[in-house]
mmCIF file with all atom_site columns, C-alpha atoms in Angstrom:
data_model
loop_
_atom_site.group_PDB
_atom_site.id
_atom_site.type_symbol
_atom_site.label_atom_id
_atom_site.label_alt_id
_atom_site.label_comp_id
_atom_site.label_asym_id
_atom_site.label_entity_id
_atom_site.label_seq_id
_atom_site.pdbx_PDB_ins_code
_atom_site.Cartn_x
_atom_site.Cartn_y
_atom_site.Cartn_z
_atom_site.occupancy
_atom_site.B_iso_or_equiv
_atom_site.pdbx_formal_charge
_atom_site.auth_seq_id
_atom_site.auth_comp_id
_atom_site.auth_asym_id
_atom_site.auth_atom_id
_atom_site.pdbx_PDB_model_num
ATOM 1   C CA . MET A 1 1   ? 0.000   0.000  0.000   1.00 49.00 ? 142 MET A CA 1
ATOM 2   C CA . ALA A 1 2   ? 1.513   3.296  -1.010  1.00 50.00 ? 143 ALA A CA 1
ATOM 3   C CA . PHE A 1 3   ? 1.375   6.402  1.144   1.00 52.00 ? 144 PHE A CA 1
ATOM 4   C CA . GLY A 1 4   ? 1.914   9.946  -0.079  1.00 52.00 ? 145 GLY A CA 1
ATOM 5   C CA . GLY A 1 5   ? 0.899   13.583 0.416   1.00 53.00 ? 146 GLY A CA 1
ATOM 6   C CA . LYS A 1 6   ? -2.240  14.954 -1.122  1.00 56.00 ? 147 LYS A CA 1
ATOM 7   C CA . LYS A 1 7   ? -1.566  16.435 -4.532  1.00 58.00 ? 148 LYS A CA 1
ATOM 8   C CA . GLU A 1 8   ? -2.615  20.031 -5.112  1.00 58.00 ? 149 GLU A CA 1
ATOM 9   C CA . ASN A 1 9   ? -5.295  20.666 -7.659  1.00 65.00 ? 150 ASN A CA 1
ATOM 10  C CA . PRO A 1 10  ? -3.732  22.131 -10.852 1.00 64.00 ? 151 PRO A CA 1
ATOM 11  C CA . ILE A 1 11  ? -6.598  24.617 -11.000 1.00 63.00 ? 152 ILE A CA 1
ATOM 12  C CA . ASP A 1 12  ? -5.710  25.942 -7.510  1.00 72.00 ? 153 ASP A CA 1
ATOM 13  C CA . ILE A 1 13  ? -2.044  26.307 -8.458  1.00 74.00 ? 154 ILE A CA 1
ATOM 14  C CA . ALA A 1 14  ? -2.957  28.274 -11.571 1.00 74.00 ? 155 ALA A CA 1
ATOM 15  C CA . ALA A 1 15  ? -5.280  30.551 -9.561  1.00 77.00 ? 156 ALA A CA 1
ATOM 16  C CA . GLN A 1 16  ? -2.539  31.274 -7.018  1.00 78.00 ? 157 GLN A CA 1
ATOM 17  C CA . GLN A 1 17  ? -0.103  32.084 -9.808  1.00 81.00 ? 158 GLN A CA 1
ATOM 18  C CA . ARG A 1 18  ? -2.582  34.477 -11.424 1.00 80.00 ? 159 ARG A CA 1
ATOM 19  C CA . ALA A 1 19  ? -3.187  36.185 -8.033  1.00 80.00 ? 160 ALA A CA 1
ATOM 20  C CA . ARG A 1 20  ? 0.564   36.684 -7.527  1.00 83.00 ? 161 ARG A CA 1
ATOM 21  C CA . GLU A 1 21  ? 0.958   38.119 -11.007 1.00 78.00 ? 162 GLU A CA 1
ATOM 22  C CA . GLN A 1 22  ? -1.995  40.451 -10.453 1.00 81.00 ? 163 GLN A CA 1
ATOM 23  C CA . ALA A 1 23  ? -0.516  41.667 -7.143  1.00 80.00 ? 164 ALA A CA 1
ATOM 24  C CA . GLU A 1 24  ? 2.832   42.368 -8.815  1.00 79.00 ? 165 GLU A CA 1
ATOM 25  C CA . ILE A 1 25  ? 1.111   44.309 -11.601 1.00 76.00 ? 166 ILE A CA 1
ATOM 26  C CA . GLU A 1 26  ? -0.814  46.408 -9.045  1.00 75.00 ? 167 GLU A CA 1
ATOM 27  C CA . GLN A 1 27  ? 2.370   47.162 -7.085  1.00 77.00 ? 168 GLN A CA 1
ATOM 28  C CA . GLU A 1 28  ? 4.157   48.338 -10.217 1.00 70.00 ? 169 GLU A CA 1
ATOM 29  C CA . PHE A 1 29  ? 1.149   50.470 -11.134 1.00 68.00 ? 170 PHE A CA 1
ATOM 30  C CA . LEU A 1 30  ? 1.031   52.110 -7.682  1.00 66.00 ? 171 LEU A CA 1
ATOM 31  C CA . LYS A 1 31  ? 4.726   53.000 -7.937  1.00 68.00 ? 172 LYS A CA 1
ATOM 32  C CA . GLY A 1 32  ? 3.924   55.172 -10.934 1.00 65.00 ? 173 GLY A CA 1
ATOM 33  C CA . ILE A 1 33  ? 1.071   57.100 -9.298  1.00 62.00 ? 174 ILE A CA 1
ATOM 34  C CA . THR A 1 34  ? 1.816   60.625 -8.047  1.00 58.00 ? 175 THR A CA 1
ATOM 35  C CA . THR A 1 35  ? 0.975   60.764 -4.340  1.00 64.00 ? 176 THR A CA 1
ATOM 36  C CA . LEU A 1 36  ? 0.020   63.760 -2.209  1.00 62.00 ? 177 LEU A CA 1
ATOM 37  C CA . ARG A 1 37  ? 3.488   63.582 -0.655  1.00 65.00 ? 178 ARG A CA 1
ATOM 38  C CA . ASP A 1 38  ? 5.028   63.945 -4.114  1.00 66.00 ? 179 ASP A CA 1
ATOM 39  C CA . LEU A 1 39  ? 2.863   66.979 -4.856  1.00 66.00 ? 180 LEU A CA 1
ATOM 40  C CA . ILE A 1 40  ? 3.726   68.912 -1.687  1.00 66.00 ? 181 ILE A CA 1
ATOM 41  C CA . ALA A 1 41  ? 7.371   67.856 -1.375  1.00 69.00 ? 182 ALA A CA 1
ATOM 42  C CA . PRO A 1 42  ? 9.899   70.697 -1.937  1.00 70.00 ? 183 PRO A CA 1
ATOM 43  C CA . SER A 1 43  ? 12.406  70.488 -4.749  1.00 75.00 ? 184 SER A CA 1
ATOM 44  C CA . SER A 1 44  ? 15.251  70.372 -2.205  1.00 82.00 ? 185 SER A CA 1
ATOM 45  C CA . LEU A 1 45  ? 16.004  70.498 1.527   1.00 85.00 ? 186 LEU A CA 1
ATOM 46  C CA . GLU A 1 46  ? 19.228  71.723 3.177   1.00 89.00 ? 187 GLU A CA 1
ATOM 47  C CA . ILE A 1 47  ? 19.665  71.670 6.958   1.00 91.00 ? 188 ILE A CA 1
ATOM 48  C CA . HIS A 1 48  ? 22.109  74.129 8.571   1.00 91.00 ? 189 HIS A CA 1
ATOM 49  C CA . GLY A 1 49  ? 22.876  74.914 12.209  1.00 88.00 ? 190 GLY A CA 1
ATOM 50  C CA . GLY A 1 50  ? 20.754  78.042 12.495  1.00 92.00 ? 191 GLY A CA 1
ATOM 51  C CA . TYR A 1 51  ? 18.384  77.734 9.548   1.00 94.00 ? 192 TYR A CA 1
ATOM 52  C CA . PHE A 1 52  ? 17.262  75.418 6.778   1.00 94.00 ? 193 PHE A CA 1
ATOM 53  C CA . ARG A 1 53  ? 16.473  75.854 3.085   1.00 93.00 ? 194 ARG A CA 1
ATOM 54  C CA . LEU A 1 54  ? 13.197  74.541 1.722   1.00 91.00 ? 195 LEU A CA 1
ATOM 55  C CA . GLY A 1 55  ? 13.439  74.788 -2.037  1.00 89.00 ? 196 GLY A CA 1
ATOM 56  C CA . THR A 1 56  ? 14.326  78.446 -2.678  1.00 91.00 ? 197 THR A CA 1
ATOM 57  C CA . LYS A 1 57  ? 13.127  79.650 0.742   1.00 94.00 ? 198 LYS A CA 1
ATOM 58  C CA . TYR A 1 58  ? 15.293  80.325 3.807   1.00 96.00 ? 199 TYR A CA 1
ATOM 59  C CA . CYS A 1 59  ? 13.596  79.107 6.982   1.00 97.00 ? 200 CYS A CA 1
ATOM 60  C CA . ARG A 1 60  ? 14.252  79.171 10.727  1.00 97.00 ? 201 ARG A CA 1
ATOM 61  C CA . THR A 1 61  ? 12.466  77.677 13.735  1.00 97.00 ? 202 THR A CA 1
ATOM 62  C CA . MET A 1 62  ? 12.334  79.343 17.154  1.00 96.00 ? 203 MET A CA 1
ATOM 63  C CA . TYR A 1 63  ? 10.854  78.176 20.452  1.00 96.00 ? 204 TYR A CA 1
ATOM 64  C CA . VAL A 1 64  ? 9.513   80.072 23.450  1.00 95.00 ? 205 VAL A CA 1
ATOM 65  C CA . TYR A 1 65  ? 11.364  79.268 26.675  1.00 93.00 ? 206 TYR A CA 1
ATOM 66  C CA . ALA A 1 66  ? 10.145  81.827 29.244  1.00 91.00 ? 207 ALA A CA 1
ATOM 67  C CA . TYR A 1 67  ? 6.871   83.512 30.146  1.00 90.00 ? 208 TYR A CA 1
ATOM 68  C CA . PRO A 1 68  ? 5.996   86.301 32.608  1.00 88.00 ? 209 PRO A CA 1
ATOM 69  C CA . ARG A 1 69  ? 4.333   85.653 35.960  1.00 79.00 ? 210 ARG A CA 1
ATOM 70  C CA . GLN A 1 70  ? 0.999   86.715 34.458  1.00 82.00 ? 211 GLN A CA 1
ATOM 71  C CA . ILE A 1 71  ? -0.009  86.489 30.822  1.00 82.00 ? 212 ILE A CA 1
ATOM 72  C CA . TYR A 1 72  ? -3.018  88.164 29.273  1.00 83.00 ? 213 TYR A CA 1
ATOM 73  C CA . THR A 1 73  ? -5.666  87.149 26.757  1.00 86.00 ? 214 THR A CA 1
ATOM 74  C CA . GLY A 1 74  ? -4.637  87.672 23.142  1.00 86.00 ? 215 GLY A CA 1
ATOM 75  C CA . TRP A 1 75  ? -0.911  87.921 23.843  1.00 90.00 ? 216 TRP A CA 1
ATOM 76  C CA . LEU A 1 76  ? -0.215  85.702 20.808  1.00 91.00 ? 217 LEU A CA 1
ATOM 77  C CA . SER A 1 77  ? -2.466  87.621 18.396  1.00 92.00 ? 218 SER A CA 1
ATOM 78  C CA . SER A 1 78  ? 0.345   90.014 17.410  1.00 91.00 ? 219 SER A CA 1
ATOM 79  C CA . ILE A 1 79  ? 2.381   87.060 16.146  1.00 93.00 ? 220 ILE A CA 1
ATOM 80  C CA . ILE A 1 80  ? -0.566  85.333 14.480  1.00 92.00 ? 221 ILE A CA 1
ATOM 81  C CA . ASN A 1 81  ? -1.458  88.531 12.609  1.00 93.00 ? 222 ASN A CA 1
ATOM 82  C CA . ILE A 1 82  ? 2.106   89.488 11.695  1.00 94.00 ? 223 ILE A CA 1
ATOM 83  C CA . ASP A 1 83  ? 2.570   90.436 8.038   1.00 93.00 ? 224 ASP A CA 1
ATOM 84  C CA . GLU A 1 84  ? 5.107   87.678 7.388   1.00 94.00 ? 225 GLU A CA 1
ATOM 85  C CA . VAL A 1 85  ? 4.998   84.051 6.273   1.00 95.00 ? 226 VAL A CA 1
ATOM 86  C CA . ILE A 1 86  ? 5.216   81.920 9.422   1.00 96.00 ? 227 ILE A CA 1
ATOM 87  C CA . ASP A 1 87  ? 3.972   78.627 10.836  1.00 95.00 ? 228 ASP A CA 1
ATOM 88  C CA . ILE A 1 88  ? 3.007   78.322 14.505  1.00 96.00 ? 229 ILE A CA 1
ATOM 89  C CA . SER A 1 89  ? 2.645   75.065 16.426  1.00 96.00 ? 230 SER A CA 1
ATOM 90  C CA . MET A 1 90  ? 1.332   74.638 19.961  1.00 95.00 ? 231 MET A CA 1
ATOM 91  C CA . PHE A 1 91  ? 1.543   71.376 21.882  1.00 95.00 ? 232 PHE A CA 1
ATOM 92  C CA . VAL A 1 92  ? -0.447  70.899 25.098  1.00 93.00 ? 233 VAL A CA 1
ATOM 93  C CA . TYR A 1 93  ? 0.146   67.926 27.411  1.00 90.00 ? 234 TYR A CA 1
ATOM 94  C CA . PRO A 1 94  ? -2.079  67.429 30.494  1.00 88.00 ? 235 PRO A CA 1
ATOM 95  C CA . VAL A 1 95  ? -0.278  66.606 33.752  1.00 83.00 ? 236 VAL A CA 1
ATOM 96  C CA . GLU A 1 96  ? -1.716  64.522 36.606  1.00 83.00 ? 237 GLU A CA 1
ATOM 97  C CA . SER A 1 97  ? -3.030  66.840 39.321  1.00 79.00 ? 238 SER A CA 1
ATOM 98  C CA . GLN A 1 98  ? -1.523  64.761 42.136  1.00 82.00 ? 239 GLN A CA 1
ATOM 99  C CA . VAL A 1 99  ? 1.964   65.147 40.668  1.00 79.00 ? 240 VAL A CA 1
ATOM 100 C CA . ILE A 1 100 ? 1.560   68.939 40.588  1.00 77.00 ? 241 ILE A CA 1
ATOM 101 C CA . LEU A 1 101 ? 0.146   69.044 44.136  1.00 81.00 ? 242 LEU A CA 1
ATOM 102 C CA . ASN A 1 102 ? 3.154   67.118 45.455  1.00 82.00 ? 243 ASN A CA 1
ATOM 103 C CA . ASN A 1 103 ? 5.565   69.447 43.634  1.00 80.00 ? 244 ASN A CA 1
ATOM 104 C CA . LEU A 1 104 ? 3.742   72.554 44.879  1.00 79.00 ? 245 LEU A CA 1
ATOM 105 C CA . ARG A 1 105 ? 3.831   71.257 48.440  1.00 83.00 ? 246 ARG A CA 1
ATOM 106 C CA . LYS A 1 106 ? 7.592   70.749 48.223  1.00 84.00 ? 247 LYS A CA 1
ATOM 107 C CA . LYS A 1 107 ? 8.059   74.161 46.603  1.00 81.00 ? 248 LYS A CA 1
ATOM 108 C CA . VAL A 1 108 ? 6.082   75.971 49.310  1.00 80.00 ? 249 VAL A CA 1
ATOM 109 C CA . THR A 1 109 ? 8.049   74.160 52.030  1.00 84.00 ? 250 THR A CA 1
ATOM 110 C CA . GLN A 1 110 ? 11.363  75.179 50.435  1.00 82.00 ? 251 GLN A CA 1
ATOM 111 C CA . LEU A 1 111 ? 10.302  78.810 50.007  1.00 79.00 ? 252 LEU A CA 1
ATOM 112 C CA . GLU A 1 112 ? 8.993   79.074 53.572  1.00 79.00 ? 253 GLU A CA 1
ATOM 113 C CA . ALA A 1 113 ? 12.207  77.542 54.935  1.00 83.00 ? 254 ALA A CA 1
ATOM 114 C CA . SER A 1 114 ? 14.266  80.038 52.915  1.00 80.00 ? 255 SER A CA 1
ATOM 115 C CA . MET A 1 115 ? 12.152  82.929 54.192  1.00 80.00 ? 256 MET A CA 1
ATOM 116 C CA . ASN A 1 116 ? 12.496  81.763 57.821  1.00 82.00 ? 257 ASN A CA 1
ATOM 117 C CA . ILE A 1 117 ? 16.283  81.445 57.502  1.00 80.00 ? 258 ILE A CA 1
ATOM 118 C CA . ASN A 1 118 ? 16.526  84.978 56.115  1.00 77.00 ? 259 ASN A CA 1
ATOM 119 C CA . ALA A 1 119 ? 14.318  86.267 58.941  1.00 78.00 ? 260 ALA A CA 1
ATOM 120 C CA . GLU A 1 120 ? 16.567  84.628 61.564  1.00 79.00 ? 261 GLU A CA 1
ATOM 121 C CA . LYS A 1 121 ? 19.565  86.323 59.957  1.00 77.00 ? 262 LYS A CA 1
ATOM 122 C CA . GLY A 1 122 ? 17.800  89.666 60.159  1.00 76.00 ? 263 GLY A CA 1
ATOM 123 C CA . LYS A 1 123 ? 17.542  90.102 56.411  1.00 76.00 ? 264 LYS A CA 1
ATOM 124 C CA . VAL A 1 124 ? 14.814  92.193 54.820  1.00 74.00 ? 265 VAL A CA 1
ATOM 125 C CA . ARG A 1 125 ? 11.780  90.219 53.674  1.00 76.00 ? 266 ARG A CA 1
ATOM 126 C CA . ASP A 1 126 ? 11.881  89.390 49.979  1.00 74.00 ? 267 ASP A CA 1
ATOM 127 C CA . PRO A 1 127 ? 8.567   90.328 48.305  1.00 78.00 ? 268 PRO A CA 1
ATOM 128 C CA . GLN A 1 128 ? 9.320   88.012 45.366  1.00 78.00 ? 269 GLN A CA 1
ATOM 129 C CA . VAL A 1 129 ? 9.542   84.994 47.671  1.00 75.00 ? 270 VAL A CA 1
ATOM 130 C CA . GLU A 1 130 ? 6.327   85.997 49.423  1.00 78.00 ? 271 GLU A CA 1
ATOM 131 C CA . ALA A 1 131 ? 4.573   86.404 46.064  1.00 79.00 ? 272 ALA A CA 1
ATOM 132 C CA . ALA A 1 132 ? 5.826   82.990 44.921  1.00 79.00 ? 273 ALA A CA 1
ATOM 133 C CA . ILE A 1 133 ? 4.466   81.361 48.088  1.00 79.00 ? 274 ILE A CA 1
ATOM 134 C CA . GLN A 1 134 ? 1.132   83.101 47.663  1.00 80.00 ? 275 GLN A CA 1
ATOM 135 C CA . ASP A 1 135 ? 0.888   82.053 43.999  1.00 77.00 ? 276 ASP A CA 1
ATOM 136 C CA . ALA A 1 136 ? 1.768   78.438 44.817  1.00 78.00 ? 277 ALA A CA 1
ATOM 137 C CA . GLU A 1 137 ? -0.779  78.267 47.652  1.00 81.00 ? 278 GLU A CA 1
ATOM 138 C CA . GLU A 1 138 ? -3.497  79.789 45.493  1.00 78.00 ? 279 GLU A CA 1
ATOM 139 C CA . LEU A 1 139 ? -2.769  77.428 42.607  1.00 77.00 ? 280 LEU A CA 1
ATOM 140 C CA . ARG A 1 140 ? -2.727  74.437 44.947  1.00 80.00 ? 281 ARG A CA 1
ATOM 141 C CA . ASN A 1 141 ? -6.152  75.356 46.318  1.00 81.00 ? 282 ASN A CA 1
ATOM 142 C CA . GLN A 1 142 ? -7.564  75.790 42.805  1.00 77.00 ? 283 GLN A CA 1
ATOM 143 C CA . ILE A 1 143 ? -6.215  72.409 41.688  1.00 78.00 ? 284 ILE A CA 1
ATOM 144 C CA . GLN A 1 144 ? -7.621  70.701 44.780  1.00 79.00 ? 285 GLN A CA 1
ATOM 145 C CA . VAL A 1 145 ? -11.151 71.992 44.107  1.00 78.00 ? 286 VAL A CA 1
ATOM 146 C CA . GLY A 1 146 ? -10.854 71.197 40.390  1.00 76.00 ? 287 GLY A CA 1
ATOM 147 C CA . SER A 1 147 ? -11.100 74.753 39.067  1.00 71.00 ? 288 SER A CA 1
ATOM 148 C CA . GLU A 1 148 ? -7.583  74.567 37.586  1.00 76.00 ? 289 GLU A CA 1
ATOM 149 C CA . ARG A 1 149 ? -5.539  71.935 35.794  1.00 82.00 ? 290 ARG A CA 1
ATOM 150 C CA . PHE A 1 150 ? -1.881  71.866 34.895  1.00 82.00 ? 291 PHE A CA 1
ATOM 151 C CA . PHE A 1 151 ? -0.287  71.342 31.495  1.00 86.00 ? 292 PHE A CA 1
ATOM 152 C CA . ARG A 1 152 ? 3.065   71.187 29.746  1.00 88.00 ? 293 ARG A CA 1
ATOM 153 C CA . TYR A 1 153 ? 2.999   73.675 26.863  1.00 92.00 ? 294 TYR A CA 1
ATOM 154 C CA . GLY A 1 154 ? 5.290   73.963 23.845  1.00 94.00 ? 295 GLY A CA 1
ATOM 155 C CA . LEU A 1 155 ? 5.205   76.870 21.378  1.00 96.00 ? 296 LEU A CA 1
ATOM 156 C CA . TYR A 1 156 ? 7.271   76.878 18.169  1.00 97.00 ? 297 TYR A CA 1
ATOM 157 C CA . VAL A 1 157 ? 7.447   79.357 15.280  1.00 97.00 ? 298 VAL A CA 1
ATOM 158 C CA . THR A 1 158 ? 8.962   78.723 11.844  1.00 97.00 ? 299 THR A CA 1
ATOM 159 C CA . MET A 1 159 ? 9.516   81.745 9.601   1.00 97.00 ? 300 MET A CA 1
ATOM 160 C CA . TYR A 1 160 ? 10.150  81.868 5.847   1.00 97.00 ? 301 TYR A CA 1
ATOM 161 C CA . ALA A 1 161 ? 12.071  84.400 3.741   1.00 96.00 ? 302 ALA A CA 1
ATOM 162 C CA . ASP A 1 162 ? 13.735  84.825 0.357   1.00 96.00 ? 303 ASP A CA 1
ATOM 163 C CA . GLY A 1 163 ? 17.192  85.420 1.864   1.00 95.00 ? 304 GLY A CA 1
ATOM 164 C CA . LEU A 1 164 ? 19.180  85.288 5.103   1.00 96.00 ? 305 LEU A CA 1
ATOM 165 C CA . GLU A 1 165 ? 19.049  89.041 5.643   1.00 96.00 ? 306 GLU A CA 1
ATOM 166 C CA . GLU A 1 166 ? 15.260  89.041 5.412   1.00 97.00 ? 307 GLU A CA 1
ATOM 167 C CA . LEU A 1 167 ? 15.127  85.973 7.665   1.00 97.00 ? 308 LEU A CA 1
ATOM 168 C CA . ASN A 1 168 ? 17.173  87.769 10.345  1.00 96.00 ? 309 ASN A CA 1
ATOM 169 C CA . PHE A 1 169 ? 14.860  90.782 10.068  1.00 97.00 ? 310 PHE A CA 1
ATOM 170 C CA . ILE A 1 170 ? 11.753  88.632 10.607  1.00 97.00 ? 311 ILE A CA 1
ATOM 171 C CA . GLN A 1 171 ? 13.394  86.901 13.571  1.00 97.00 ? 312 GLN A CA 1
ATOM 172 C CA . HIS A 1 172 ? 14.201  90.251 15.188  1.00 96.00 ? 313 HIS A CA 1
ATOM 173 C CA . LYS A 1 173 ? 10.651  91.418 14.524  1.00 96.00 ? 314 LYS A CA 1
ATOM 174 C CA . ILE A 1 174 ? 9.132   88.371 16.240  1.00 96.00 ? 315 ILE A CA 1
ATOM 175 C CA . GLU A 1 175 ? 11.557  88.533 19.173  1.00 96.00 ? 316 GLU A CA 1
ATOM 176 C CA . THR A 1 176 ? 10.704  92.207 19.689  1.00 95.00 ? 317 THR A CA 1
ATOM 177 C CA . ILE A 1 177 ? 6.944   91.581 19.681  1.00 94.00 ? 318 ILE A CA 1
ATOM 178 C CA . LEU A 1 178 ? 7.278   88.721 22.162  1.00 94.00 ? 319 LEU A CA 1
ATOM 179 C CA . GLY A 1 179 ? 9.841   90.542 24.303  1.00 94.00 ? 320 GLY A CA 1
ATOM 180 C CA . GLN A 1 180 ? 7.480   93.473 24.799  1.00 92.00 ? 321 GLN A CA 1
ATOM 181 C CA . GLN A 1 181 ? 5.226   91.044 26.664  1.00 92.00 ? 322 GLN A CA 1
ATOM 182 C CA . LEU A 1 182 ? 8.141   89.483 28.591  1.00 93.00 ? 323 LEU A CA 1
ATOM 183 C CA . VAL A 1 183 ? 7.861   86.327 26.510  1.00 93.00 ? 324 VAL A CA 1
ATOM 184 C CA . PHE A 1 184 ? 11.327  85.184 25.448  1.00 94.00 ? 325 PHE A CA 1
ATOM 185 C CA . SER A 1 185 ? 12.351  82.947 22.560  1.00 95.00 ? 326 SER A CA 1
ATOM 186 C CA . LYS A 1 186 ? 15.452  81.297 21.122  1.00 94.00 ? 327 LYS A CA 1
ATOM 187 C CA . VAL A 1 187 ? 16.500  79.830 17.802  1.00 96.00 ? 328 VAL A CA 1
ATOM 188 C CA . ALA A 1 188 ? 16.509  76.032 17.839  1.00 94.00 ? 329 ALA A CA 1
ATOM 189 C CA . SER A 1 189 ? 20.243  75.895 17.070  1.00 90.00 ? 330 SER A CA 1
ATOM 190 C CA . SER A 1 190 ? 21.413  72.533 15.695  1.00 89.00 ? 331 SER A CA 1
ATOM 191 C CA . GLN A 1 191 ? 17.792  71.345 15.892  1.00 93.00 ? 332 GLN A CA 1
ATOM 192 C CA . GLN A 1 192 ? 16.383  72.977 12.786  1.00 94.00 ? 333 GLN A CA 1
ATOM 193 C CA . GLU A 1 193 ? 15.254  69.682 11.286  1.00 93.00 ? 334 GLU A CA 1
ATOM 194 C CA . GLN A 1 194 ? 13.359  68.808 14.480  1.00 95.00 ? 335 GLN A CA 1
ATOM 195 C CA . GLY A 1 195 ? 11.951  72.333 14.558  1.00 94.00 ? 336 GLY A CA 1
ATOM 196 C CA . MET A 1 196 ? 10.810  72.065 10.954  1.00 93.00 ? 337 MET A CA 1
ATOM 197 C CA . ASN A 1 197 ? 9.054   68.764 11.639  1.00 93.00 ? 338 ASN A CA 1
ATOM 198 C CA . SER A 1 198 ? 7.479   70.175 14.804  1.00 95.00 ? 339 SER A CA 1
ATOM 199 C CA . THR A 1 199 ? 5.787   73.010 12.901  1.00 94.00 ? 340 THR A CA 1
ATOM 200 C CA . PHE A 1 200 ? 4.610   70.892 9.979   1.00 90.00 ? 341 PHE A CA 1
ATOM 201 C CA . PRO A 1 201 ? 0.944   69.779 10.271  1.00 87.00 ? 342 PRO A CA 1
ATOM 202 C CA . GLN A 1 202 ? 1.779   66.241 11.348  1.00 86.00 ? 343 GLN A CA 1
ATOM 203 C CA . MET A 1 203 ? 1.288   66.471 15.151  1.00 89.00 ? 344 MET A CA 1
ATOM 204 C CA . SER A 1 204 ? 4.908   65.564 15.892  1.00 90.00 ? 345 SER A CA 1
ATOM 205 C CA . ASP A 1 205 ? 6.615   67.425 18.749  1.00 93.00 ? 346 ASP A CA 1
ATOM 206 C CA . GLN A 1 206 ? 10.231  66.606 17.984  1.00 94.00 ? 347 GLN A CA 1
ATOM 207 C CA . LEU A 1 207 ? 11.702  69.611 19.837  1.00 94.00 ? 348 LEU A CA 1
ATOM 208 C CA . GLN A 1 208 ? 9.962   68.735 23.128  1.00 91.00 ? 349 GLN A CA 1
ATOM 209 C CA . ILE A 1 209 ? 10.717  72.100 24.748  1.00 92.00 ? 350 ILE A CA 1
ATOM 210 C CA . ARG A 1 210 ? 7.846   72.717 27.166  1.00 90.00 ? 351 ARG A CA 1
ATOM 211 C CA . ARG A 1 211 ? 6.914   74.927 30.093  1.00 87.00 ? 352 ARG A CA 1
ATOM 212 C CA . ASN A 1 212 ? 4.359   74.531 32.871  1.00 83.00 ? 353 ASN A CA 1
ATOM 213 C CA . MET A 1 213 ? 1.047   76.357 32.422  1.00 84.00 ? 354 MET A CA 1
ATOM 214 C CA . ASN A 1 214 ? -2.279  76.215 34.192  1.00 80.00 ? 355 ASN A CA 1
ATOM 215 C CA . THR A 1 215 ? -5.725  76.345 32.599  1.00 80.00 ? 356 THR A CA 1
ATOM 216 C CA . GLY A 1 216 ? -5.961  80.142 32.769  1.00 78.00 ? 357 GLY A CA 1
ATOM 217 C CA . ALA A 1 217 ? -2.622  80.710 31.048  1.00 80.00 ? 358 ALA A CA 1
ATOM 218 C CA . ILE A 1 218 ? -3.330  78.104 28.362  1.00 81.00 ? 359 ILE A CA 1
ATOM 219 C CA . SER A 1 219 ? -6.696  79.692 27.564  1.00 79.00 ? 360 SER A CA 1
ATOM 220 C CA . THR A 1 220 ? -5.052  83.061 26.801  1.00 80.00 ? 361 THR A CA 1
ATOM 221 C CA . SER A 1 221 ? -3.169  81.493 23.894  1.00 74.00 ? 362 SER A CA 1
#
């Protein structure tokens, strides 16, 4: 008695072969189709330390690293409405309230200890320390009752120009507008590629330069 494996049906083998050939034809066809990425891609890209070139345009990305103690509604409108070609990206990351409460508790303890030490040494009371304690206590109370939440906030600006001189002018213009509101920015030196990607509409925060903000401050942006 002879034993052997079941032979495949010749019809099935032919069908599989036709399916493979059809898949290969479709793949070759798709390679020749112009995609959206092809349509919007620049003719060239050059990355430098303090700027990058996108086709014929000179570009530079900046990030905001410092904010004043209080910030007011519409503070960003001057940048949004500036008569220049720019892209602005904002990234908002919620932070667990308990983490913030623990940090605020430690901060208040440190500030109070510093104030007590200065008082024992006979030094004049520092109004900035007292204001910091008051702000921390007020924020802690608001978080505890749920009227405030805490976030990590990143703000990036990419500007575009026809030459380096114009690019420097636009940078100075933006820095001046922000500086008048005690909002300070820096060029993303040696991180221009990450800055470029962070301001493209792809929801990718590659710079990851963030500052703490509560609900009230976030809402002003």
